Amino acid sequence: MAKISIDIKSGNVKKESDLIIGIDLGTTNSLVAYIKEGNPVAVKGKNGKSTLVPSIVHFDKEKKIIVGDQAKAKLVEDPENTIYSVKRLLGKSYNDVQNVQQYFGYKILDEDPDSLVKIRVKDKYYTPIELSAEILKELKNRIETELNQNISKAVITVPAYFNDAQRQATRDAGKLAGLDVLRIVNEPTAASLAYGVDKLAEEAQTIAVYDLGGGTFDISILRIENGIFEVLSTNGDTYLGGDDFDKAILDFWIKEQHLNLESLEKQPSLLQELRLAAEQAKKVLSTEKNYQENIGGVKYSINKVQFNQLIQALIDKTIDSCKSALKDANLSAKDINHIVMVGGSTRVPLAKESVANFFGKEVFDKLNPDEVVALGAAIQADILAGNQKDMLLLDITPLSLGIETVGGLMDSIIPRNSKVPTKAGRNYTTSIDGQANLKVSVYQGERDLVEHNRKLGEFILKGIPPMPAGLPKIEIQFIINADGILKVKAKELRSNIEQEIEIRSQYGLSEEEMAKMLLESIHNAEGDMKQRALLEARNEANNILLSTDKFIVQNASILSKEEVETTLKFHQKLKIKVAETDKDAINKAMEELNEYTTPLAHRAMDVTIRESLKGKKVGKD
Ligand code: AMP
């Protein structure tokens, strides 16, 4: 049933819609789609030109947030305040990304290598979730303007290889953007749905989805049986895509014209013009045999044969990935029933031909490869809305299930709308030296703080052997059987002690109560997220304060009096900030303490290594 709401500020009457939208939240570009008169369509922007929204967020001088094409225009001019490829950072810790920091023009930081990354823009610290939420808000806005309706429900796609943390981060971004994320769908599954692969045959089918975008390549092998998709294997290269084709053309021209990259870098506007021309050449060569352009009085040209030579090795690499994916799925090329092409770079004829040759079959390429994932997401949304009669709906968990972690935060373990039966687990550790007991409190709900969710039960895992904080490995598993009964198990993996409870009252809520809980979670998303960010910053800071204390005691002999005093000064400042409520100030104080102590820690490490070598003989006697 549609409700009517009036926007008091503008006086506009907007229908509250039941429509569920499909969103492709991409690394380079994002799109939103819906079912219009029975067919999926992607929504264009106000200028009516493109369905693609560049996944780029720019902060202008007044810290106003700009998303999409206008943000993309700032990439060269103001790289520090223009955030791109944020999807690569979603759900990642600093440990996960430190090898690739050089790919980002902006500042990524984390003082605690195990916690999630943050991005500094001017004097504020943002999580990848908050930045992704800005992209989602833009898409929500786009479709609300197009349909003149308020939209609050969505299906969002993610790569098949996304782990639990990355999927949860995507859900959180949706919530922050005011969207109830009904389901997270794998991108290759969505692309297959767009081609109606699920309706092509009665018996089980095996599908290869070849996704070559601007900066990433993924191959996924899927199996579909009775409308249910299963990912058999995935492979790919997170730094291979159409951008590399552009670069190959640029390098070719630089060599041909005897240009020098160093001197070109001193003429950024010419270099930028050449880069754009290289991309244009690539696109033209998807349909023509030659490309030619005059830039700054010089003729630049390339033909299709030359281009194919330049990119042959890159395409071969993608075929090697296809071989690995097949091997992991225990299949050979002839076992594949259908091949689906996704991503703008699959327009390159050599890519298409090579894939068709390898699998020995024609590929599906009739749909716009930039749009197919979003179109499939819209179809999945339509299935969830119950509009596609021949699709079966499965039993699902109505609300997320999780446990309480430090500071009263909710950590979702089984997200809402998961198919039942299901099983999920995560590892935790202790926060105090010698901690013997761990309380496991189980909650249901979508809010960030457990106090706003519904408590289902709790138990205590007793008898953890004495160890320093952070060393025990405690696995918490949630298992829901086909009857909807939830079992929660906790096990300390070093000592094998375990404890469990069974919860039968998971569904003791009426539909109205559940709807109310959901609505509250969306309405409070921003406030909840702020509180979560503050609590997380405090937890991280407390860990750092503790390890700094230990560090000073353990290394008293190698630190000068002045070094100890300065460390304590930064330590004290952080302690004061932790007691206040400004998360950016806590982050800044952490960064300062960390910057000062890192060289001291390196020195301490060198001394320790030297000492330990002194006492020992290295190698065989
Ligand atoms: P995606 O990440 O899926 O949006 O893919 C974008 C990539 O597709 C970019 O590298 C584009 O240059 C590339 N692309 C777009 N159109 C074409 C085309 N006609 N021929 C070749 N590559 C294209």
mmCIF file of N, CA and C in Angstrom, residues 76-122:
data_model
loop_
_atom_site.group_PDB
_atom_site.id
_atom_site.type_symbol
_atom_site.label_atom_id
_atom_site.label_comp_id
_atom_site.label_asym_id
_atom_site.label_seq_id
_atom_site.Cartn_x
_atom_site.Cartn_y
_atom_site.Cartn_z
ATOM 1 N N VAL A 76 41.879 15.700 -10.980
ATOM 2 C CA VAL A 76 43.229 16.157 -11.306
ATOM 3 C C VAL A 76 43.592 17.385 -10.483
ATOM 4 N N GLU A 77 42.613 18.282 -10.380
ATOM 5 C CA GLU A 77 42.825 19.584 -9.760
ATOM 6 C C GLU A 77 42.994 19.491 -8.226
ATOM 7 N N ASP A 78 42.224 18.605 -7.587
ATOM 8 C CA ASP A 78 42.209 18.583 -6.125
ATOM 9 C C ASP A 78 42.165 17.138 -5.596
ATOM 10 N N PRO A 79 43.229 16.357 -5.906
ATOM 11 C CA PRO A 79 43.179 14.920 -5.599
ATOM 12 C C PRO A 79 43.024 14.605 -4.112
ATOM 13 N N GLU A 80 43.574 15.472 -3.238
ATOM 14 C CA GLU A 80 43.519 15.158 -1.804
ATOM 15 C C GLU A 80 42.112 15.151 -1.245
ATOM 16 N N ASN A 81 41.250 15.944 -1.872
ATOM 17 C CA ASN A 81 39.880 16.050 -1.357
ATOM 18 C C ASN A 81 38.868 15.357 -2.263
ATOM 19 N N THR A 82 39.369 14.482 -3.137
ATOM 20 C CA THR A 82 38.493 13.800 -4.082
ATOM 21 C C THR A 82 38.710 12.302 -3.932
ATOM 22 N N ILE A 83 37.708 11.626 -3.437
ATOM 23 C CA ILE A 83 37.865 10.225 -3.053
ATOM 24 C C ILE A 83 37.268 9.323 -4.119
ATOM 25 N N TYR A 84 38.112 8.452 -4.698
ATOM 26 C CA TYR A 84 37.641 7.512 -5.716
ATOM 27 C C TYR A 84 37.953 6.096 -5.239
ATOM 28 N N SER A 85 37.378 5.122 -5.929
ATOM 29 C CA SER A 85 37.659 3.703 -5.638
ATOM 30 C C SER A 85 37.460 3.330 -4.174
ATOM 31 N N VAL A 86 36.519 3.968 -3.499
ATOM 32 C CA VAL A 86 36.350 3.716 -2.071
ATOM 33 C C VAL A 86 35.873 2.276 -1.827
ATOM 34 N N LYS A 87 35.287 1.673 -2.865
ATOM 35 C CA LYS A 87 34.829 0.279 -2.729
ATOM 36 C C LYS A 87 35.994 -0.658 -2.399
ATOM 37 N N ARG A 88 37.186 -0.274 -2.882
ATOM 38 C CA ARG A 88 38.358 -1.107 -2.601
ATOM 39 C C ARG A 88 38.699 -1.125 -1.105
ATOM 40 N N LEU A 89 38.186 -0.142 -0.359
ATOM 41 C CA LEU A 89 38.529 -0.024 1.059
ATOM 42 C C LEU A 89 37.412 -0.501 1.989
ATOM 43 N N LEU A 90 36.236 -0.747 1.419
ATOM 44 C CA LEU A 90 35.081 -1.142 2.250
ATOM 45 C C LEU A 90 35.373 -2.400 3.046
ATOM 46 N N GLY A 91 35.123 -2.315 4.353
ATOM 47 C CA GLY A 91 35.274 -3.496 5.200
ATOM 48 C C GLY A 91 36.711 -3.966 5.348
ATOM 49 N N LYS A 92 37.700 -3.094 4.994
ATOM 50 C CA LYS A 92 39.104 -3.518 5.046
ATOM 51 C C LYS A 92 39.811 -2.874 6.242
ATOM 52 N N SER A 93 40.801 -3.582 6.766
ATOM 53 C CA SER A 93 41.633 -2.990 7.806
ATOM 54 C C SER A 93 42.881 -2.423 7.139
ATOM 55 N N TYR A 94 43.625 -1.609 7.892
ATOM 56 C CA TYR A 94 44.815 -1.010 7.312
ATOM 57 C C TYR A 94 45.808 -2.088 6.866
ATOM 58 N N ASN A 95 45.858 -3.174 7.635
ATOM 59 C CA ASN A 95 46.717 -4.297 7.271
ATOM 60 C C ASN A 95 46.411 -4.809 5.869
ATOM 61 N N ASP A 96 45.112 -4.789 5.517
ATOM 62 C CA ASP A 96 44.693 -5.303 4.206
ATOM 63 C C ASP A 96 45.137 -4.401 3.065
ATOM 64 N N VAL A 97 45.258 -3.102 3.331
ATOM 65 C CA VAL A 97 45.453 -2.180 2.201
ATOM 66 C C VAL A 97 46.821 -1.507 2.155
ATOM 67 N N GLN A 98 47.701 -1.769 3.134
ATOM 68 C CA GLN A 98 48.916 -0.954 3.167
ATOM 69 C C GLN A 98 49.820 -1.135 1.945
ATOM 70 N N ASN A 99 49.742 -2.292 1.290
ATOM 71 C CA ASN A 99 50.573 -2.493 0.100
ATOM 72 C C ASN A 99 50.079 -1.708 -1.103
ATOM 73 N N VAL A 100 48.838 -1.252 -1.047
ATOM 74 C CA VAL A 100 48.285 -0.581 -2.221
ATOM 75 C C VAL A 100 48.031 0.908 -1.987
ATOM 76 N N GLN A 101 48.523 1.425 -0.859
ATOM 77 C CA GLN A 101 48.318 2.846 -0.541
ATOM 78 C C GLN A 101 48.732 3.747 -1.718
ATOM 79 N N GLN A 102 49.760 3.326 -2.467
ATOM 80 C CA GLN A 102 50.244 4.204 -3.540
ATOM 81 C C GLN A 102 49.228 4.409 -4.662
ATOM 82 N N TYR A 103 48.193 3.562 -4.731
ATOM 83 C CA TYR A 103 47.181 3.735 -5.772
ATOM 84 C C TYR A 103 46.200 4.853 -5.445
ATOM 85 N N PHE A 104 46.240 5.340 -4.198
ATOM 86 C CA PHE A 104 45.249 6.328 -3.797
ATOM 87 C C PHE A 104 45.902 7.700 -3.659
ATOM 88 N N GLY A 105 45.217 8.733 -4.217
ATOM 89 C CA GLY A 105 45.772 10.086 -4.160
ATOM 90 C C GLY A 105 45.423 10.762 -2.861
ATOM 91 N N TYR A 106 44.609 10.107 -2.023
ATOM 92 C CA TYR A 106 44.169 10.714 -0.772
ATOM 93 C C TYR A 106 44.760 9.950 0.410
ATOM 94 N N LYS A 107 44.507 10.466 1.592
ATOM 95 C CA LYS A 107 45.194 9.942 2.779
ATOM 96 C C LYS A 107 44.373 8.846 3.468
ATOM 97 N N ILE A 108 44.932 7.628 3.504
ATOM 98 C CA ILE A 108 44.273 6.522 4.205
ATOM 99 C C ILE A 108 45.050 6.300 5.481
ATOM 100 N N LEU A 109 44.369 6.173 6.605
ATOM 101 C CA LEU A 109 45.154 5.918 7.803
ATOM 102 C C LEU A 109 44.484 5.016 8.794
ATOM 103 N N ASP A 110 45.319 4.417 9.580
ATOM 104 C CA ASP A 110 44.861 3.741 10.759
ATOM 105 C C ASP A 110 46.013 3.490 11.688
ATOM 106 N N GLU A 111 45.793 3.829 12.940
ATOM 107 C CA GLU A 111 46.857 3.649 13.915
ATOM 108 C C GLU A 111 46.895 2.202 14.375
ATOM 109 N N ASP A 112 45.718 1.579 14.421
ATOM 110 C CA ASP A 112 45.639 0.196 14.859
ATOM 111 C C ASP A 112 45.468 -0.655 13.595
ATOM 112 N N PRO A 113 46.516 -1.431 13.221
ATOM 113 C CA PRO A 113 46.492 -2.091 11.919
ATOM 114 C C PRO A 113 45.328 -3.063 11.726
ATOM 115 N N ASP A 114 44.721 -3.516 12.823
ATOM 116 C CA ASP A 114 43.649 -4.491 12.676
ATOM 117 C C ASP A 114 42.257 -3.867 12.555
ATOM 118 N N SER A 115 42.143 -2.569 12.874
ATOM 119 C CA SER A 115 40.785 -2.024 12.795
ATOM 120 C C SER A 115 40.545 -1.431 11.406
ATOM 121 N N LEU A 116 39.297 -1.073 11.124
ATOM 122 C CA LEU A 116 38.922 -0.665 9.773
ATOM 123 C C LEU A 116 39.564 0.670 9.389
ATOM 124 N N VAL A 117 39.857 0.826 8.105
ATOM 125 C CA VAL A 117 40.554 2.040 7.658
ATOM 126 C C VAL A 117 39.663 3.271 7.756
ATOM 127 N N LYS A 118 40.341 4.403 7.867
ATOM 128 C CA LYS A 118 39.655 5.685 7.822
ATOM 129 C C LYS A 118 40.365 6.525 6.760
ATOM 130 N N ILE A 119 39.661 7.539 6.278
ATOM 131 C CA ILE A 119 40.245 8.408 5.268
ATOM 132 C C ILE A 119 40.186 9.821 5.804
ATOM 133 N N ARG A 120 41.333 10.515 5.763
ATOM 134 C CA ARG A 120 41.309 11.891 6.266
ATOM 135 C C ARG A 120 41.084 12.860 5.120
ATOM 136 N N VAL A 121 40.084 13.704 5.273
ATOM 137 C CA VAL A 121 39.847 14.778 4.314
ATOM 138 C C VAL A 121 39.807 16.046 5.144
ATOM 139 N N LYS A 122 40.735 16.959 4.842
ATOM 140 C CA LYS A 122 40.916 18.155 5.669
ATOM 141 C C LYS A 122 41.075 17.695 7.126
#
